[in-house]
């Protein structure tokens, strides 16, 4: 029998899902693993699906998405300072497919993509499955910022693109002006593409938050903006996102999108238009309050933490606990009844990620169990 894709064959399954499955096998375990808002999708959005189905919206929509949704997305992005016409937008099966279509459209075998770590493991998976190579840029020494000197050292003749995420998963950190300027300067000089995974942009707690596409419009021709309905509107199960790019770039990406999925279901697209008119401020403020609580608890445990300024994750340093984070997270599940994700899953050993997008009671219980376990390890 012939072999399968050699690059895909050596990739492991998602570490996040693996630890979530381990938690599921332990009754009563508190799961602080998934980036899954505990809120339900707002009722007006759910009701819009019923209306679309009743109106017979069950046929093939345009490949790039229904015009009314793309026009709504264009207006929505315009309010955020991003100038993209409806024709510049492709509606995708979540941000995952947007990233997959984009990277597959850009990468030739052997091309490199710079990924600042810690980072969501999906980026490496997509690049390697397309026979590309990942060049990891460790941001931990710079406090999870992107240093221009380090970025220059990571970009070579084979570099095709860089992927940035702000607010970041898993750290919750936001790239400041110096980091964005460093990316823009190197990208302008080298011509590499910049893929902005902006799925947490509506869940930022920081005043003066900037997105690269807004602060550096000169990069427009080499920039792809990826966004999603999943996180701000608690629509993870809907699998709907979008990307925006200048015409020449969008024309190539939309080919991959068309052949990967054709289009997303017609009846969810009208509901997405409704979602765009809703302000997720209540959910964001809930996450902000939980962020403050998590930081206070982790500080009391003696676990160093760079304060998250967005998303709903904390990424404490656990190197002082006398074991690697893989072992720590396994023991936390089996001995303490709380599940987190080891930093190795994000390219940064010695840390763990915990999600605080769970109920207040679950979060308190999970942190109590974490504290009880950690307190036994300190000398």
mmCIF file of C-alpha atoms in Angstrom:
data_model
loop_
_atom_site.group_PDB
_atom_site.id
_atom_site.type_symbol
_atom_site.label_atom_id
_atom_site.label_comp_id
_atom_site.label_asym_id
_atom_site.label_seq_id
_atom_site.Cartn_x
_atom_site.Cartn_y
_atom_site.Cartn_z
ATOM 1 C CA UNK A 1 0.000 0.000 0.000
ATOM 2 C CA UNK A 2 1.320 3.472 -0.887
ATOM 3 C CA UNK A 3 2.191 5.934 1.869
ATOM 4 C CA UNK A 4 0.051 8.881 2.896
ATOM 5 C CA UNK A 5 1.165 12.525 2.998
ATOM 6 C CA UNK A 6 4.594 12.251 4.619
ATOM 7 C CA UNK A 7 4.378 15.615 6.360
ATOM 8 C CA UNK A 8 0.892 14.962 7.699
ATOM 9 C CA UNK A 9 1.864 11.492 8.897
ATOM 10 C CA UNK A 10 4.340 12.849 11.461
ATOM 11 C CA UNK A 11 1.968 15.450 12.898
ATOM 12 C CA UNK A 12 0.304 14.609 16.196
ATOM 13 C CA UNK A 13 -3.374 15.147 16.863
ATOM 14 C CA UNK A 14 -4.353 18.296 18.763
ATOM 15 C CA UNK A 15 -2.839 18.399 22.235
ATOM 16 C CA UNK A 16 -5.720 20.586 23.374
ATOM 17 C CA UNK A 17 -8.226 17.945 22.335
ATOM 18 C CA UNK A 18 -6.090 15.194 23.858
ATOM 19 C CA UNK A 19 -6.106 16.805 27.292
ATOM 20 C CA UNK A 20 -9.788 17.597 26.982
ATOM 21 C CA UNK A 21 -10.431 13.906 26.205
ATOM 22 C CA UNK A 22 -8.290 12.902 29.192
ATOM 23 C CA UNK A 23 -10.427 15.163 31.376
ATOM 24 C CA UNK A 24 -13.602 13.589 29.979
ATOM 25 C CA UNK A 25 -12.328 10.196 31.071
ATOM 26 C CA UNK A 26 -12.070 11.404 34.693
ATOM 27 C CA UNK A 27 -15.551 11.997 36.164
ATOM 28 C CA UNK A 28 -15.941 15.355 37.876
ATOM 29 C CA UNK A 29 -12.823 16.863 36.343
ATOM 30 C CA UNK A 30 -13.035 20.628 35.822
ATOM 31 C CA UNK A 31 -12.077 21.411 32.220
ATOM 32 C CA UNK A 32 -10.169 24.654 31.696
ATOM 33 C CA UNK A 33 -8.978 23.377 28.328
ATOM 34 C CA UNK A 34 -11.059 24.537 25.364
ATOM 35 C CA UNK A 35 -11.533 28.058 24.062
ATOM 36 C CA UNK A 36 -15.263 27.411 24.136
ATOM 37 C CA UNK A 37 -17.475 30.198 25.553
ATOM 38 C CA UNK A 38 -19.998 28.799 27.998
ATOM 39 C CA UNK A 39 -22.580 31.286 26.704
ATOM 40 C CA UNK A 40 -25.132 30.198 24.138
ATOM 41 C CA UNK A 41 -25.339 32.049 20.834
ATOM 42 C CA UNK A 42 -27.606 35.108 21.301
ATOM 43 C CA UNK A 43 -31.263 34.370 20.693
ATOM 44 C CA UNK A 44 -31.752 36.796 17.778
ATOM 45 C CA UNK A 45 -29.037 34.968 15.857
ATOM 46 C CA UNK A 46 -30.599 31.571 16.535
ATOM 47 C CA UNK A 47 -34.020 32.820 15.525
ATOM 48 C CA UNK A 48 -32.637 34.096 12.229
ATOM 49 C CA UNK A 49 -31.714 30.547 11.220
ATOM 50 C CA UNK A 50 -35.297 29.373 11.680
ATOM 51 C CA UNK A 51 -36.500 32.252 9.527
ATOM 52 C CA UNK A 52 -33.979 31.446 6.784
ATOM 53 C CA UNK A 53 -34.955 27.796 6.733
ATOM 54 C CA UNK A 54 -38.649 28.684 6.616
ATOM 55 C CA UNK A 55 -37.894 30.889 3.614
ATOM 56 C CA UNK A 56 -36.199 28.005 1.806
ATOM 57 C CA UNK A 57 -32.578 29.169 2.134
ATOM 58 C CA UNK A 58 -31.323 25.627 1.536
ATOM 59 C CA UNK A 59 -29.673 25.937 -1.878
ATOM 60 C CA UNK A 60 -26.117 26.601 -3.001
ATOM 61 C CA UNK A 61 -25.056 30.144 -2.104
ATOM 62 C CA UNK A 62 -22.279 31.965 -3.980
ATOM 63 C CA UNK A 63 -18.846 30.455 -3.300
ATOM 64 C CA UNK A 64 -17.526 33.528 -1.499
ATOM 65 C CA UNK A 65 -20.693 34.062 0.530
ATOM 66 C CA UNK A 66 -24.034 35.755 0.031
ATOM 67 C CA UNK A 67 -23.787 39.359 -1.053
ATOM 68 C CA UNK A 68 -25.831 40.694 1.870
ATOM 69 C CA UNK A 69 -23.401 39.108 4.332
ATOM 70 C CA UNK A 70 -20.300 40.310 2.509
ATOM 71 C CA UNK A 71 -21.750 43.825 2.350
ATOM 72 C CA UNK A 72 -22.498 43.652 6.080
ATOM 73 C CA UNK A 73 -18.949 42.447 6.759
ATOM 74 C CA UNK A 74 -17.543 45.263 4.641
ATOM 75 C CA UNK A 75 -19.502 47.817 6.664
ATOM 76 C CA UNK A 76 -18.552 46.138 9.954
ATOM 77 C CA UNK A 77 -14.854 46.168 9.086
ATOM 78 C CA UNK A 78 -15.164 49.768 7.946
ATOM 79 C CA UNK A 79 -16.368 50.733 11.419
ATOM 80 C CA UNK A 80 -13.123 49.227 12.734
ATOM 81 C CA UNK A 81 -10.990 51.254 10.338
ATOM 82 C CA UNK A 82 -10.518 48.498 7.753
ATOM 83 C CA UNK A 83 -11.391 49.378 4.174
ATOM 84 C CA UNK A 84 -12.450 46.234 2.326
ATOM 85 C CA UNK A 85 -15.215 46.068 -0.260
ATOM 86 C CA UNK A 86 -17.692 43.215 -0.332
ATOM 87 C CA UNK A 87 -15.776 41.777 -3.275
ATOM 88 C CA UNK A 88 -12.593 41.595 -1.170
ATOM 89 C CA UNK A 89 -14.230 39.243 1.347
ATOM 90 C CA UNK A 90 -14.546 35.452 1.372
ATOM 91 C CA UNK A 91 -16.938 33.858 3.874
ATOM 92 C CA UNK A 92 -15.322 30.700 5.217
ATOM 93 C CA UNK A 93 -15.941 27.643 7.356
ATOM 94 C CA UNK A 94 -14.585 29.314 10.463
ATOM 95 C CA UNK A 95 -11.196 30.964 10.788
ATOM 96 C CA UNK A 96 -9.674 27.487 10.477
ATOM 97 C CA UNK A 97 -10.667 27.177 6.836
ATOM 98 C CA UNK A 98 -9.747 30.797 6.178
ATOM 99 C CA UNK A 99 -6.229 30.077 7.420
ATOM 100 C CA UNK A 100 -6.068 26.784 5.531
ATOM 101 C CA UNK A 101 -7.164 28.341 2.249
ATOM 102 C CA UNK A 102 -4.803 31.277 2.683
ATOM 103 C CA UNK A 103 -1.689 29.288 3.526
ATOM 104 C CA UNK A 104 -2.400 26.648 0.891
ATOM 105 C CA UNK A 105 -2.736 29.413 -1.690
ATOM 106 C CA UNK A 106 0.575 30.993 -0.667
ATOM 107 C CA UNK A 107 2.916 28.096 0.029
ATOM 108 C CA UNK A 108 5.048 26.182 -2.445
ATOM 109 C CA UNK A 109 6.850 23.056 -1.184
ATOM 110 C CA UNK A 110 9.822 24.128 0.919
ATOM 111 C CA UNK A 111 8.558 27.648 1.636
ATOM 112 C CA UNK A 112 8.887 28.852 5.209
ATOM 113 C CA UNK A 113 6.298 30.556 7.377
ATOM 114 C CA UNK A 114 7.368 32.441 10.502
ATOM 115 C CA UNK A 115 5.195 31.673 13.511
ATOM 116 C CA UNK A 116 5.849 33.659 16.701
ATOM 117 C CA UNK A 117 5.431 31.297 19.639
ATOM 118 C CA UNK A 118 3.652 30.586 21.838
ATOM 119 C CA UNK A 119 0.963 30.129 19.205
ATOM 120 C CA UNK A 120 -2.066 28.053 18.322
ATOM 121 C CA UNK A 121 -0.791 24.736 16.939
ATOM 122 C CA UNK A 122 -3.042 24.913 13.884
ATOM 123 C CA UNK A 123 -0.585 27.147 12.042
ATOM 124 C CA UNK A 124 2.180 24.544 12.073
ATOM 125 C CA UNK A 125 -0.236 21.813 11.024
ATOM 126 C CA UNK A 126 -1.492 23.732 8.000
ATOM 127 C CA UNK A 127 1.977 24.763 6.861
ATOM 128 C CA UNK A 128 3.480 21.311 7.184
ATOM 129 C CA UNK A 129 0.543 19.563 5.514
ATOM 130 C CA UNK A 130 1.136 21.888 2.548
ATOM 131 C CA UNK A 131 4.790 20.722 2.472
ATOM 132 C CA UNK A 132 6.020 23.998 3.872
ATOM 133 C CA UNK A 133 8.334 24.569 6.841
ATOM 134 C CA UNK A 134 7.712 26.527 10.011
ATOM 135 C CA UNK A 135 10.299 28.893 11.438
ATOM 136 C CA UNK A 136 9.400 29.438 15.091
ATOM 137 C CA UNK A 137 10.135 32.833 16.645
ATOM 138 C CA UNK A 138 10.325 32.601 20.439
ATOM 139 C CA UNK A 139 8.711 35.696 21.954
ATOM 140 C CA UNK A 140 8.905 34.627 25.605
ATOM 141 C CA UNK A 141 12.272 36.351 26.269
ATOM 142 C CA UNK A 142 10.742 39.633 25.051
ATOM 143 C CA UNK A 143 7.648 39.329 27.233
ATOM 144 C CA UNK A 144 5.655 37.851 24.339
ATOM 145 C CA UNK A 145 6.405 40.827 22.102
ATOM 146 C CA UNK A 146 7.963 40.627 18.624
ATOM 147 C CA UNK A 147 11.488 42.014 18.562
ATOM 148 C CA UNK A 148 12.581 43.429 15.193
ATOM 149 C CA UNK A 149 16.089 41.994 15.502
ATOM 150 C CA UNK A 150 14.763 38.515 16.248
ATOM 151 C CA UNK A 151 12.244 38.721 13.428
ATOM 152 C CA UNK A 152 14.924 39.730 10.943
ATOM 153 C CA UNK A 153 16.974 36.722 12.006
ATOM 154 C CA UNK A 154 13.987 34.433 11.419
ATOM 155 C CA UNK A 155 13.214 35.695 7.894
ATOM 156 C CA UNK A 156 15.270 34.123 5.115
ATOM 157 C CA UNK A 157 15.238 33.629 1.367
ATOM 158 C CA UNK A 158 12.627 30.864 1.651
ATOM 159 C CA UNK A 159 10.278 32.815 3.917
ATOM 160 C CA UNK A 160 6.877 33.362 2.330
ATOM 161 C CA UNK A 161 4.759 34.685 5.214
ATOM 162 C CA UNK A 162 4.360 35.408 8.902
ATOM 163 C CA UNK A 163 1.254 34.660 10.998
ATOM 164 C CA UNK A 164 0.444 36.995 13.884
ATOM 165 C CA UNK A 165 -2.320 36.750 16.479
ATOM 166 C CA UNK A 166 -3.303 39.650 18.713
ATOM 167 C CA UNK A 167 -4.828 39.186 21.243
ATOM 168 C CA UNK A 168 -2.844 35.987 21.373
ATOM 169 C CA UNK A 169 -3.840 32.400 21.986
ATOM 170 C CA UNK A 170 -2.546 31.077 24.430
ATOM 171 C CA UNK A 171 -1.120 34.111 26.294
ATOM 172 C CA UNK A 172 -3.928 36.644 25.936
ATOM 173 C CA UNK A 173 -1.213 39.229 25.256
ATOM 174 C CA UNK A 174 -1.670 42.057 22.771
ATOM 175 C CA UNK A 175 1.029 43.095 20.306
ATOM 176 C CA UNK A 176 1.889 46.732 20.975
ATOM 177 C CA UNK A 177 2.995 49.399 18.483
ATOM 178 C CA UNK A 178 6.653 48.358 18.623
ATOM 179 C CA UNK A 179 5.790 44.770 17.711
ATOM 180 C CA UNK A 180 3.434 45.821 14.921
ATOM 181 C CA UNK A 181 5.988 48.300 13.577
ATOM 182 C CA UNK A 182 8.634 45.586 13.571
ATOM 183 C CA UNK A 183 6.407 43.251 11.558
ATOM 184 C CA UNK A 184 5.439 46.017 9.145
ATOM 185 C CA UNK A 185 9.016 47.162 8.604
ATOM 186 C CA UNK A 186 10.379 43.684 7.917
ATOM 187 C CA UNK A 187 7.407 42.759 5.732
ATOM 188 C CA UNK A 188 7.758 45.954 3.683
ATOM 189 C CA UNK A 189 11.455 45.369 3.123
ATOM 190 C CA UNK A 190 11.223 41.653 2.309
ATOM 191 C CA UNK A 191 7.830 41.428 0.601
ATOM 192 C CA UNK A 192 6.605 38.550 2.749
ATOM 193 C CA UNK A 193 2.891 38.134 3.308
ATOM 194 C CA UNK A 194 1.367 38.922 6.697
ATOM 195 C CA UNK A 195 -1.576 36.832 7.883
ATOM 196 C CA UNK A 196 -3.430 38.478 10.748
ATOM 197 C CA UNK A 197 -5.454 35.998 12.778
ATOM 198 C CA UNK A 198 -7.696 38.572 14.456
ATOM 199 C CA UNK A 199 -10.348 36.248 15.883
ATOM 200 C CA UNK A 200 -10.072 37.744 19.389
ATOM 201 C CA UNK A 201 -10.113 41.408 18.353
ATOM 202 C CA UNK A 202 -13.551 42.051 19.908
ATOM 203 C CA UNK A 203 -12.382 40.506 23.180
ATOM 204 C CA UNK A 204 -9.610 42.975 23.970
ATOM 205 C CA UNK A 205 -9.541 44.752 27.345
ATOM 206 C CA UNK A 206 -6.849 47.259 26.429
ATOM 207 C CA UNK A 207 -7.572 50.894 25.610
ATOM 208 C CA UNK A 208 -5.888 51.979 22.402
ATOM 209 C CA UNK A 209 -5.762 48.473 20.935
ATOM 210 C CA UNK A 210 -4.454 48.502 17.362
ATOM 211 C CA UNK A 211 -4.705 45.990 14.546
ATOM 212 C CA UNK A 212 -1.858 45.748 12.078
ATOM 213 C CA UNK A 213 -4.158 46.210 9.091
ATOM 214 C CA UNK A 214 -5.377 49.512 10.543
ATOM 215 C CA UNK A 215 -2.050 50.948 11.655
ATOM 216 C CA UNK A 216 -0.130 49.862 8.526
ATOM 217 C CA UNK A 217 -2.341 50.279 5.445
ATOM 218 C CA UNK A 218 0.802 50.340 3.270
ATOM 219 C CA UNK A 219 0.881 46.532 3.623
ATOM 220 C CA UNK A 220 -2.531 46.090 2.040
ATOM 221 C CA UNK A 221 -1.335 44.188 -1.061
ATOM 222 C CA UNK A 222 0.489 41.572 1.041
ATOM 223 C CA UNK A 223 -1.921 41.344 3.950
ATOM 224 C CA UNK A 224 -4.706 38.860 4.764
ATOM 225 C CA UNK A 225 -7.110 39.600 7.622
ATOM 226 C CA UNK A 226 -8.803 36.544 9.154
ATOM 227 C CA UNK A 227 -11.739 36.845 11.541
ATOM 228 C CA UNK A 228 -14.511 34.684 12.947
ATOM 229 C CA UNK A 229 -17.942 34.737 14.543
ATOM 230 C CA UNK A 230 -16.956 31.966 16.977
ATOM 231 C CA UNK A 231 -15.458 33.816 19.927
ATOM 232 C CA UNK A 232 -17.183 37.228 20.257
ATOM 233 C CA UNK A 233 -20.714 35.931 19.607
ATOM 234 C CA UNK A 234 -20.330 32.443 21.134
ATOM 235 C CA UNK A 235 -20.845 30.805 17.741
ATOM 236 C CA UNK A 236 -18.136 28.136 17.856
ATOM 237 C CA UNK A 237 -20.452 25.403 16.613
ATOM 238 C CA UNK A 238 -21.641 27.423 13.627
ATOM 239 C CA UNK A 239 -18.269 27.210 11.856
ATOM 240 C CA UNK A 240 -18.410 30.573 10.130
ATOM 241 C CA UNK A 241 -15.638 33.096 9.628
ATOM 242 C CA UNK A 242 -14.212 35.239 6.878
ATOM 243 C CA UNK A 243 -11.069 36.622 5.327
ATOM 244 C CA UNK A 244 -10.357 39.876 3.566
ATOM 245 C CA UNK A 245 -7.548 40.625 1.135
ATOM 246 C CA UNK A 246 -6.670 42.879 -1.786
ATOM 247 C CA UNK A 247 -8.088 41.625 -5.123
ATOM 248 C CA UNK A 248 -4.975 39.976 -6.584
ATOM 249 C CA UNK A 249 -4.386 37.996 -3.401
ATOM 250 C CA UNK A 250 -8.052 37.269 -2.754
ATOM 251 C CA UNK A 251 -8.448 35.814 -6.261
ATOM 252 C CA UNK A 252 -5.900 33.113 -5.488
ATOM 253 C CA UNK A 253 -7.199 32.336 -2.007
ATOM 254 C CA UNK A 254 -10.779 32.032 -3.191
ATOM 255 C CA UNK A 255 -9.722 29.247 -5.570
ATOM 256 C CA UNK A 256 -8.538 27.161 -2.635
ATOM 257 C CA UNK A 257 -11.690 28.029 -0.706
ATOM 258 C CA UNK A 258 -13.895 26.952 -3.609
ATOM 259 C CA UNK A 259 -12.195 23.594 -4.018
ATOM 260 C CA UNK A 260 -11.962 22.888 -0.286
ATOM 261 C CA UNK A 261 -15.576 23.492 0.730
ATOM 262 C CA UNK A 262 -17.425 25.167 -2.172
ATOM 263 C CA UNK A 263 -19.337 27.403 0.275
ATOM 264 C CA UNK A 264 -20.783 27.445 3.770
ATOM 265 C CA UNK A 265 -24.506 26.736 4.325
ATOM 266 C CA UNK A 266 -26.818 29.437 3.034
ATOM 267 C CA UNK A 267 -29.143 29.581 6.036
ATOM 268 C CA UNK A 268 -26.406 30.397 8.567
ATOM 269 C CA UNK A 269 -25.268 33.398 6.571
ATOM 270 C CA UNK A 270 -28.387 35.446 7.199
ATOM 271 C CA UNK A 271 -27.993 34.738 10.920
ATOM 272 C CA UNK A 272 -24.399 35.982 10.733
ATOM 273 C CA UNK A 273 -25.681 39.320 9.445
ATOM 274 C CA UNK A 274 -27.805 39.583 12.594
ATOM 275 C CA UNK A 275 -24.787 38.770 14.789
ATOM 276 C CA UNK A 276 -22.797 41.650 13.319
ATOM 277 C CA UNK A 277 -25.396 44.057 14.690
ATOM 278 C CA UNK A 278 -24.970 42.802 18.261
ATOM 279 C CA UNK A 279 -22.375 44.239 20.615
ATOM 280 C CA UNK A 280 -20.596 41.463 22.593
ATOM 281 C CA UNK A 281 -19.689 43.929 25.357
ATOM 282 C CA UNK A 282 -21.449 41.943 28.122
ATOM 283 C CA UNK A 283 -19.506 38.788 27.340
ATOM 284 C CA UNK A 284 -16.277 40.752 27.036
ATOM 285 C CA UNK A 285 -16.792 42.405 30.416
ATOM 286 C CA UNK A 286 -17.512 39.011 31.960
ATOM 287 C CA UNK A 287 -14.202 37.751 30.606
ATOM 288 C CA UNK A 288 -12.436 40.885 31.860
ATOM 289 C CA UNK A 289 -13.781 40.280 35.376
ATOM 290 C CA UNK A 290 -12.699 36.642 35.242
ATOM 291 C CA UNK A 291 -9.283 37.700 33.943
ATOM 292 C CA UNK A 292 -8.804 39.849 37.019
ATOM 293 C CA UNK A 293 -9.869 36.980 39.272
ATOM 294 C CA UNK A 294 -7.551 34.492 37.563
ATOM 295 C CA UNK A 295 -4.575 36.855 37.781
ATOM 296 C CA UNK A 296 -5.209 37.389 41.491
ATOM 297 C CA UNK A 297 -5.458 33.666 42.165
ATOM 298 C CA UNK A 298 -2.367 32.722 40.148
ATOM 299 C CA UNK A 299 -0.354 35.475 41.814
ATOM 300 C CA UNK A 300 -1.370 34.114 45.208
ATOM 301 C CA UNK A 301 -0.167 30.660 44.108
ATOM 302 C CA UNK A 302 3.240 32.109 43.251
ATOM 303 C CA UNK A 303 2.939 31.375 39.538
ATOM 304 C CA UNK A 304 4.488 34.117 37.347
ATOM 305 C CA UNK A 305 2.110 35.457 34.728
ATOM 306 C CA UNK A 306 2.195 38.063 31.981
ATOM 307 C CA UNK A 307 -1.153 39.800 32.423
ATOM 308 C CA UNK A 308 -3.566 38.912 29.593
ATOM 309 C CA UNK A 309 -5.069 41.908 27.812
ATOM 310 C CA UNK A 310 -7.528 40.001 25.654
ATOM 311 C CA UNK A 311 -9.082 36.665 24.676
ATOM 312 C CA UNK A 312 -9.924 34.376 27.622
ATOM 313 C CA UNK A 313 -6.704 32.559 28.419
ATOM 314 C CA UNK A 314 -3.989 32.765 31.058
ATOM 315 C CA UNK A 315 -0.521 31.330 30.458
ATOM 316 C CA UNK A 316 1.346 31.066 33.761
ATOM 317 C CA UNK A 317 4.989 30.036 34.046
ATOM 318 C CA UNK A 318 5.172 26.680 35.866
ATOM 319 C CA UNK A 319 8.901 25.999 35.485
ATOM 320 C CA UNK A 320 9.404 26.356 39.220
ATOM 321 C CA UNK A 321 7.216 23.358 40.062
ATOM 322 C CA UNK A 322 9.859 20.727 39.434
ATOM 323 C CA UNK A 323 8.398 18.930 36.418
ATOM 324 C CA UNK A 324 7.696 19.585 32.754
ATOM 325 C CA UNK A 325 4.305 20.985 31.894
ATOM 326 C CA UNK A 326 3.179 17.812 30.126
ATOM 327 C CA UNK A 327 3.655 15.783 33.300
ATOM 328 C CA UNK A 328 2.134 18.572 35.374
ATOM 329 C CA UNK A 329 -1.040 18.725 33.282
ATOM 330 C CA UNK A 330 -1.444 14.948 33.314
ATOM 331 C CA UNK A 331 -1.081 14.860 37.085
ATOM 332 C CA UNK A 332 -3.472 17.771 37.488
ATOM 333 C CA UNK A 333 -6.169 15.772 35.717
ATOM 334 C CA UNK A 334 -5.581 12.501 37.523
ATOM 335 C CA UNK A 335 -4.679 13.759 41.003
ATOM 336 C CA UNK A 336 -6.391 17.134 41.321
ATOM 337 C CA UNK A 337 -9.390 16.863 38.993
ATOM 338 C CA UNK A 338 -8.611 19.952 36.914
ATOM 339 C CA UNK A 339 -7.524 20.018 33.288
ATOM 340 C CA UNK A 340 -5.271 22.597 31.621
ATOM 341 C CA UNK A 341 -3.165 22.427 28.450
ATOM 342 C CA UNK A 342 0.646 22.191 28.570
ATOM 343 C CA UNK A 343 2.687 24.926 26.965
ATOM 344 C CA UNK A 344 4.363 22.386 24.669
ATOM 345 C CA UNK A 345 1.122 22.340 22.672
ATOM 346 C CA UNK A 346 1.800 25.987 21.810
ATOM 347 C CA UNK A 347 5.533 25.734 21.246
ATOM 348 C CA UNK A 348 6.515 26.980 24.722
ATOM 349 C CA UNK A 349 7.578 24.407 27.292
ATOM 350 C CA UNK A 350 7.344 25.351 30.942
ATOM 351 C CA UNK A 351 3.930 27.024 30.810
ATOM 352 C CA UNK A 352 0.331 25.910 30.923
ATOM 353 C CA UNK A 353 -2.774 27.438 29.381
ATOM 354 C CA UNK A 354 -6.008 27.676 31.266
ATOM 355 C CA UNK A 355 -9.228 28.964 29.741
ATOM 356 C CA UNK A 356 -11.484 31.151 31.836
ATOM 357 C CA UNK A 357 -14.453 31.063 29.453
ATOM 358 C CA UNK A 358 -16.256 28.720 31.839
ATOM 359 C CA UNK A 359 -18.848 29.502 34.494
ATOM 360 C CA UNK A 360 -17.751 31.403 37.595
ATOM 361 C CA UNK A 361 -18.393 28.360 39.798
ATOM 362 C CA UNK A 362 -16.381 26.044 37.542
ATOM 363 C CA UNK A 363 -13.544 28.537 37.374
ATOM 364 C CA UNK A 364 -13.397 28.946 41.142
ATOM 365 C CA UNK A 365 -13.458 25.186 41.697
ATOM 366 C CA UNK A 366 -10.799 24.589 39.061
ATOM 367 C CA UNK A 367 -8.491 27.217 40.566
ATOM 368 C CA UNK A 368 -9.071 25.831 44.065
ATOM 369 C CA UNK A 369 -7.951 22.425 42.832
ATOM 370 C CA UNK A 370 -4.968 23.894 40.997
ATOM 371 C CA UNK A 371 -3.936 25.818 44.117
ATOM 372 C CA UNK A 372 -4.260 22.721 46.297
ATOM 373 C CA UNK A 373 -1.985 20.753 43.983
ATOM 374 C CA UNK A 374 0.562 23.533 43.514
ATOM 375 C CA UNK A 375 0.833 24.206 47.249
ATOM 376 C CA UNK A 376 2.090 20.656 47.785
ATOM 377 C CA UNK A 377 4.920 21.147 45.280
ATOM 378 C CA UNK A 378 6.520 24.267 46.720
ATOM 379 C CA UNK A 379 9.523 23.569 48.969
#
